[in-house]
Short mmCIF file of C-alpha atoms in Angstrom, two decimals:
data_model
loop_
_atom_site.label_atom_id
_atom_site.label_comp_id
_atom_site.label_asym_id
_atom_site.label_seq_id
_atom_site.Cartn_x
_atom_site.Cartn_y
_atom_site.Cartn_z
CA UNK X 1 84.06 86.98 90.60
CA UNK X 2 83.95 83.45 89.28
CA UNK X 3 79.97 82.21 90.16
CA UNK X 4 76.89 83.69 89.51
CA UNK X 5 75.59 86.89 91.64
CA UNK X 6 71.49 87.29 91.45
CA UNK X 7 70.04 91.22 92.82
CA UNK X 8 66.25 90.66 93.35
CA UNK X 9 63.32 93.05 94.00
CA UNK X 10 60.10 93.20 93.81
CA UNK X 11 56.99 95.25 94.52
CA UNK X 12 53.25 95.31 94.76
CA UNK X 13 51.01 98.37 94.47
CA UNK X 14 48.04 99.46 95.08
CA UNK X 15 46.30 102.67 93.67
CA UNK X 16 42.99 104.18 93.84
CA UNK X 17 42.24 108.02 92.43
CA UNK X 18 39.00 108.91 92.15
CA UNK X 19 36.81 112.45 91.07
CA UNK X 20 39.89 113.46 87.84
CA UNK X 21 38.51 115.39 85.49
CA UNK X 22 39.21 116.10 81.68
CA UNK X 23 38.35 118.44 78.97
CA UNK X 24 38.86 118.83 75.72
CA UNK X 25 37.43 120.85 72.00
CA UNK X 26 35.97 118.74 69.62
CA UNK X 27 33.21 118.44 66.47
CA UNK X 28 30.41 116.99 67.63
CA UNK X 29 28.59 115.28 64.74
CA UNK X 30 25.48 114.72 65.96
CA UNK X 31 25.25 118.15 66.97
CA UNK X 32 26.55 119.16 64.04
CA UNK X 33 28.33 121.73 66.31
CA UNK X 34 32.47 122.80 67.63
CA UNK X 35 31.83 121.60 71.50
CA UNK X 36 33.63 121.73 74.80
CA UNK X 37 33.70 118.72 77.22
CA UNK X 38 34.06 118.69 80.67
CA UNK X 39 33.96 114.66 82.31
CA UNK X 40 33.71 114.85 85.76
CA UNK X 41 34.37 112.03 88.88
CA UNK X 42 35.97 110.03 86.71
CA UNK X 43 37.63 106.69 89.16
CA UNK X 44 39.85 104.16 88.31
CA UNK X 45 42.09 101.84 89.99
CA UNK X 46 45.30 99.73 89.25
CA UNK X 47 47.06 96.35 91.24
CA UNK X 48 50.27 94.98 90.02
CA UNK X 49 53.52 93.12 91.09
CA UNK X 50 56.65 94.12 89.35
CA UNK X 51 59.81 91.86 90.02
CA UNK X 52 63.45 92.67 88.14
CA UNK X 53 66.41 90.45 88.79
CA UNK X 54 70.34 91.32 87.56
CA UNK X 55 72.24 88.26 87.20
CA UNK X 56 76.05 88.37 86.98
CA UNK X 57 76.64 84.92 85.29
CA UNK X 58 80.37 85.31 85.03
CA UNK X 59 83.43 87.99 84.85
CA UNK X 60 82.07 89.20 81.21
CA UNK X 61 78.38 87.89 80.95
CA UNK X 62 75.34 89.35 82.89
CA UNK X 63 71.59 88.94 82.39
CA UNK X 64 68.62 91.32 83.30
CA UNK X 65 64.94 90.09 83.84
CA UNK X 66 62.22 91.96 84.40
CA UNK X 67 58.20 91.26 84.66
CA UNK X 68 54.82 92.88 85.75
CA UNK X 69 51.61 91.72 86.15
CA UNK X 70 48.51 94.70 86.99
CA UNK X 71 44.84 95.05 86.93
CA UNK X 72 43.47 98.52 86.06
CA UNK X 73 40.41 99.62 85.21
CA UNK X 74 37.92 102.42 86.01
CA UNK X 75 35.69 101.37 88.86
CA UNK X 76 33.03 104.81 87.98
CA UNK X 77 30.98 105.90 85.85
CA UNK X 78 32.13 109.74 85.40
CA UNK X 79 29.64 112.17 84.06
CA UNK X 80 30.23 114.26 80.82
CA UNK X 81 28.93 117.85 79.82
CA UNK X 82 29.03 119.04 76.53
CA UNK X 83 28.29 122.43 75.94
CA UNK X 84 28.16 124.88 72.39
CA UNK X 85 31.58 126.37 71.69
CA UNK X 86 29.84 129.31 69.93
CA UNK X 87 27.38 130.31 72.60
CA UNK X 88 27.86 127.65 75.02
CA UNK X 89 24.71 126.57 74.95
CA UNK X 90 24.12 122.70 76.42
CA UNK X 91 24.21 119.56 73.99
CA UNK X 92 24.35 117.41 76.97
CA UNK X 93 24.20 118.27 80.82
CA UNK X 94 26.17 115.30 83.40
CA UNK X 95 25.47 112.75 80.81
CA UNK X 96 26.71 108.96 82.45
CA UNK X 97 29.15 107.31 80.23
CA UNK X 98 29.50 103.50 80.55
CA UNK X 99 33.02 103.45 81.75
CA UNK X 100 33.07 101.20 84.07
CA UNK X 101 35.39 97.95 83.81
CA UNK X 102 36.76 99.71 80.71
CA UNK X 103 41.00 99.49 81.33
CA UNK X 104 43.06 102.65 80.39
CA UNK X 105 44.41 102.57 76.96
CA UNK X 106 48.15 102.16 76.95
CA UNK X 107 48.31 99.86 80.31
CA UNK X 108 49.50 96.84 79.72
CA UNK X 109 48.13 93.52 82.24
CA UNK X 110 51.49 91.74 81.46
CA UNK X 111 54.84 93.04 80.23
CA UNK X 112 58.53 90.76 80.49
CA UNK X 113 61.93 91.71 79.06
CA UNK X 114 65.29 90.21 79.29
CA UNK X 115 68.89 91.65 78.30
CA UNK X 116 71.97 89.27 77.95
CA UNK X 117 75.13 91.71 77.89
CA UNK X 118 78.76 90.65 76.96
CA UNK X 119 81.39 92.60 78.11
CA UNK X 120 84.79 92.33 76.10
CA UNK X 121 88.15 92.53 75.98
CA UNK X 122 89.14 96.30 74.52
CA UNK X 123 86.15 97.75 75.08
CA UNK X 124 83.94 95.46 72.93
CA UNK X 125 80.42 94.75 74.02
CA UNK X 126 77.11 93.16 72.67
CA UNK X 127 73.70 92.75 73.85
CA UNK X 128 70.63 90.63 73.25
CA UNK X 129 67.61 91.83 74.58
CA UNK X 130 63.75 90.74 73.94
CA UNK X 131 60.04 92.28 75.08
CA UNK X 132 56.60 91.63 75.26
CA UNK X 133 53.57 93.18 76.46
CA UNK X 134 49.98 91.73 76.47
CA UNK X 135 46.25 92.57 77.62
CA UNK X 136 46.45 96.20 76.17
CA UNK X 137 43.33 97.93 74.98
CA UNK X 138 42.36 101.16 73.17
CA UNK X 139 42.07 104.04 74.98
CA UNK X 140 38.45 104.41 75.56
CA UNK X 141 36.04 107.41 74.64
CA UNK X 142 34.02 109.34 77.36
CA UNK X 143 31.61 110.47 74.94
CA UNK X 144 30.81 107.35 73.23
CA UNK X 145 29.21 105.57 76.27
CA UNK X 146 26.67 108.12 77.13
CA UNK X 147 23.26 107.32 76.15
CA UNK X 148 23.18 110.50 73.73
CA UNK X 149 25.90 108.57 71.11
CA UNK X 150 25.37 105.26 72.26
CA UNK X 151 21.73 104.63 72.51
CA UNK X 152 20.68 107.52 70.37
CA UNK X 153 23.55 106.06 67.95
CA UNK X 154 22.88 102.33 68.29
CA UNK X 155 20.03 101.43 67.01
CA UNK X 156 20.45 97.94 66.90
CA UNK X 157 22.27 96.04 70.19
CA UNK X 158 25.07 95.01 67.17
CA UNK X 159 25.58 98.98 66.87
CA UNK X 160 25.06 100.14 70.38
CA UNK X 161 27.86 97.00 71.10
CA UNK X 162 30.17 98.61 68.69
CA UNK X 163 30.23 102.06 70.70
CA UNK X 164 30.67 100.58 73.90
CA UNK X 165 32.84 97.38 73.38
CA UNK X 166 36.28 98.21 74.04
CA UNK X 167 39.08 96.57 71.83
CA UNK X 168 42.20 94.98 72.80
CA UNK X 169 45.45 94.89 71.08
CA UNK X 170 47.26 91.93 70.15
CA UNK X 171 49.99 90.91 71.61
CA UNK X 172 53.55 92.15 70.89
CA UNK X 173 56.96 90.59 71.10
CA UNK X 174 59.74 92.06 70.11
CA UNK X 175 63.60 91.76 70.13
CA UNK X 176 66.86 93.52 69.71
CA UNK X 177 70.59 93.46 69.57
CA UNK X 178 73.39 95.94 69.90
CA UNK X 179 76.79 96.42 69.06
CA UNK X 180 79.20 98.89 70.91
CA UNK X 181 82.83 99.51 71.31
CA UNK X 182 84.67 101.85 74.08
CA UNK X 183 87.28 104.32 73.51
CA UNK X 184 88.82 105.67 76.85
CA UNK X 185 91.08 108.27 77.13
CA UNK X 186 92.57 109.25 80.59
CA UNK X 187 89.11 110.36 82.22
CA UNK X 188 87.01 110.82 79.57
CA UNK X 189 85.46 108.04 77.36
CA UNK X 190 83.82 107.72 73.79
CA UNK X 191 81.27 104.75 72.49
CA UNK X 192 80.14 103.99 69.17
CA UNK X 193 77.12 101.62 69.15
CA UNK X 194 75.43 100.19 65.77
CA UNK X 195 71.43 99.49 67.37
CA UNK X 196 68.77 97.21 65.65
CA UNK X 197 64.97 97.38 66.58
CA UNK X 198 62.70 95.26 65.90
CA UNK X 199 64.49 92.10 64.44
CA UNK X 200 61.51 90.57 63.57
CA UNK X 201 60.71 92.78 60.85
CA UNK X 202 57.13 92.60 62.21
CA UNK X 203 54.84 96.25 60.46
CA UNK X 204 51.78 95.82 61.80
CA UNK X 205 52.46 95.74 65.46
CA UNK X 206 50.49 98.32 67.23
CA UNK X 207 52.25 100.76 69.97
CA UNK X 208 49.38 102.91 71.12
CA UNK X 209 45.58 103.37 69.97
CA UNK X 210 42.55 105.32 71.10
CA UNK X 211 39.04 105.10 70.17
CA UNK X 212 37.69 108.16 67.67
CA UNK X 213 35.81 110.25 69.01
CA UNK X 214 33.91 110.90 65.92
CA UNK X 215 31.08 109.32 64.41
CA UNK X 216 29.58 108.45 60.77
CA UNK X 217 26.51 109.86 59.57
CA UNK X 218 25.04 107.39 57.10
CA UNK X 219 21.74 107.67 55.25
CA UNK X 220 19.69 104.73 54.59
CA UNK X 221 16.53 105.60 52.73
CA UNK X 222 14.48 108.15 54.83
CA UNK X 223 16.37 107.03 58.30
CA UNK X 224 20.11 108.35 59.45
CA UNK X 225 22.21 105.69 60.76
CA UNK X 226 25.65 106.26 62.96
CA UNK X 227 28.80 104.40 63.72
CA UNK X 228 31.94 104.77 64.96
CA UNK X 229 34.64 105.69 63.16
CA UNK X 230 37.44 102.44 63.55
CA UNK X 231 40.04 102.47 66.41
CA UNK X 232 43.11 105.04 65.86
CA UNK X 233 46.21 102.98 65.38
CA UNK X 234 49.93 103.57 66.31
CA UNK X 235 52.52 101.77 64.70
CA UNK X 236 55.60 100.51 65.81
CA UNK X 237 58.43 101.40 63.52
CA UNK X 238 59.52 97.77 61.12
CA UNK X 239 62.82 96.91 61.37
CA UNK X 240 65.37 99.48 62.78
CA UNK X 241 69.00 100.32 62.18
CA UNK X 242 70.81 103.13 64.35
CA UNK X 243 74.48 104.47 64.77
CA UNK X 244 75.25 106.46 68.01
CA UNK X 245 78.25 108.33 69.22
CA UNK X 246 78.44 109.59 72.88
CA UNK X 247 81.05 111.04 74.52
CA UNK X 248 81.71 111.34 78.60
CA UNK X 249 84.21 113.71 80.57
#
């Protein structure tokens, strides 16, 4: 194979789910109580295009490229019911929480990555391979965006903003490299590869993050103020070094 070889595909998607429901324990500060909360008819929906190509630029060099672009957000506003986890008495009966055009946390609007892979004599390989993913946002909270928290909470628009603003992540770019060498023997076949992560050395780069569900309490003369607690923040790990051994038969 002495010229260049190009597999292309892509795809768009469309996907609509609407009435999911959650639950989940938690404190409930105002309350000042253990609660259980049930969110109900809760809609979102997601458009994309993906496209990956494979590239065989000569006998030992390939390159992979791959992209997406999506939209997703939640197109309802679900209701939430919290309810006593002692007695189960109600805190708050089909409450509305101001979800809509909020985008679920962890779904990116544009990711790319490329890997350039050399295949060498006696086994010998390396690749090269770099990332990025952009228009990410916290997971956002149910409970925060009913008017119990949120306009009970905010008593200023600067605080009711703050529980209902959604926050997006920075971008993130990151790239690797890998070293590996084959070992066959008749039908079986043994690699050693030395892996680094991360070559940018970058620590503050955030992989995942969800707003608290919690709130402050804080007392200012005779009146009670409240504000959310800051976004929860997953880190990608800093710079990386790994050794693996695998073995097929």
């Amino acid at each position: 194979m002495t010229g260049p070889v190009v597999g292309l595909q892509v795809t768009a998607y469309a996907t609509l789910r609407l009435d999911a429901m959650q639950t989940r324990r938690y404190y409930d500060d105002m309350a000042g109580l253990y609660c259980d909360m049930s969110v109900s008819g809760i809609g979102w929906r997601a458009l994309g295009v993906e496209a990956a190509a494979d590239i065989r630029l000569s006998y030992r060099w390939s390159l992979a490229l791959a992209a997406s672009v999506q939209h997703c957000a939640y197109v309802r506003d679900p209701l939430v019911t919290v309810l006593s986890d002692v007695d189960n008495t109600v805190v708050d009966m089909r409450a509305v929480s101001r979800m809509g055009g909020c985008v679920p946390g962890g779904v990116p609007g544009a990711t790319a990555c490329a890997e350039l892979a050399y295949f060498g004599p006696k086994g010998w390989g390396l690749r090269l391979s770099a990332g990025y993913v952009g228009g990410r946002y916290a997971e956002p909270s149910f409970l925060r965006r009913t008017d119990r928290i949120a306009s009970q909470g905010g008593t200023s628009p600067e605080l009711f903003d703050a529980f209902v603003r959604q926050e997006r992540l920075d971008d993130a770019l990151t790239l690797g490299a890998s070293l590996f060498k084959s070992f066959y023997f008749d039908r079986s076949r043994l690699v050693v590869a030395l892996m680094l992560r991360n070559l940018l050395g970058g620590d503050d780069m955030v992989y995942s993050a969800y707003e608290a569900q919690r709130v402050r309490r804080i007392a200012a003369g005779d009146q009670t103020l409240w504000q959310p607690h800051a976004t929860r923040l997953t880190y990608a790990l800093p710079r990386s070094f790994y050794i693996t051994v695998s073995y097929r038969f």
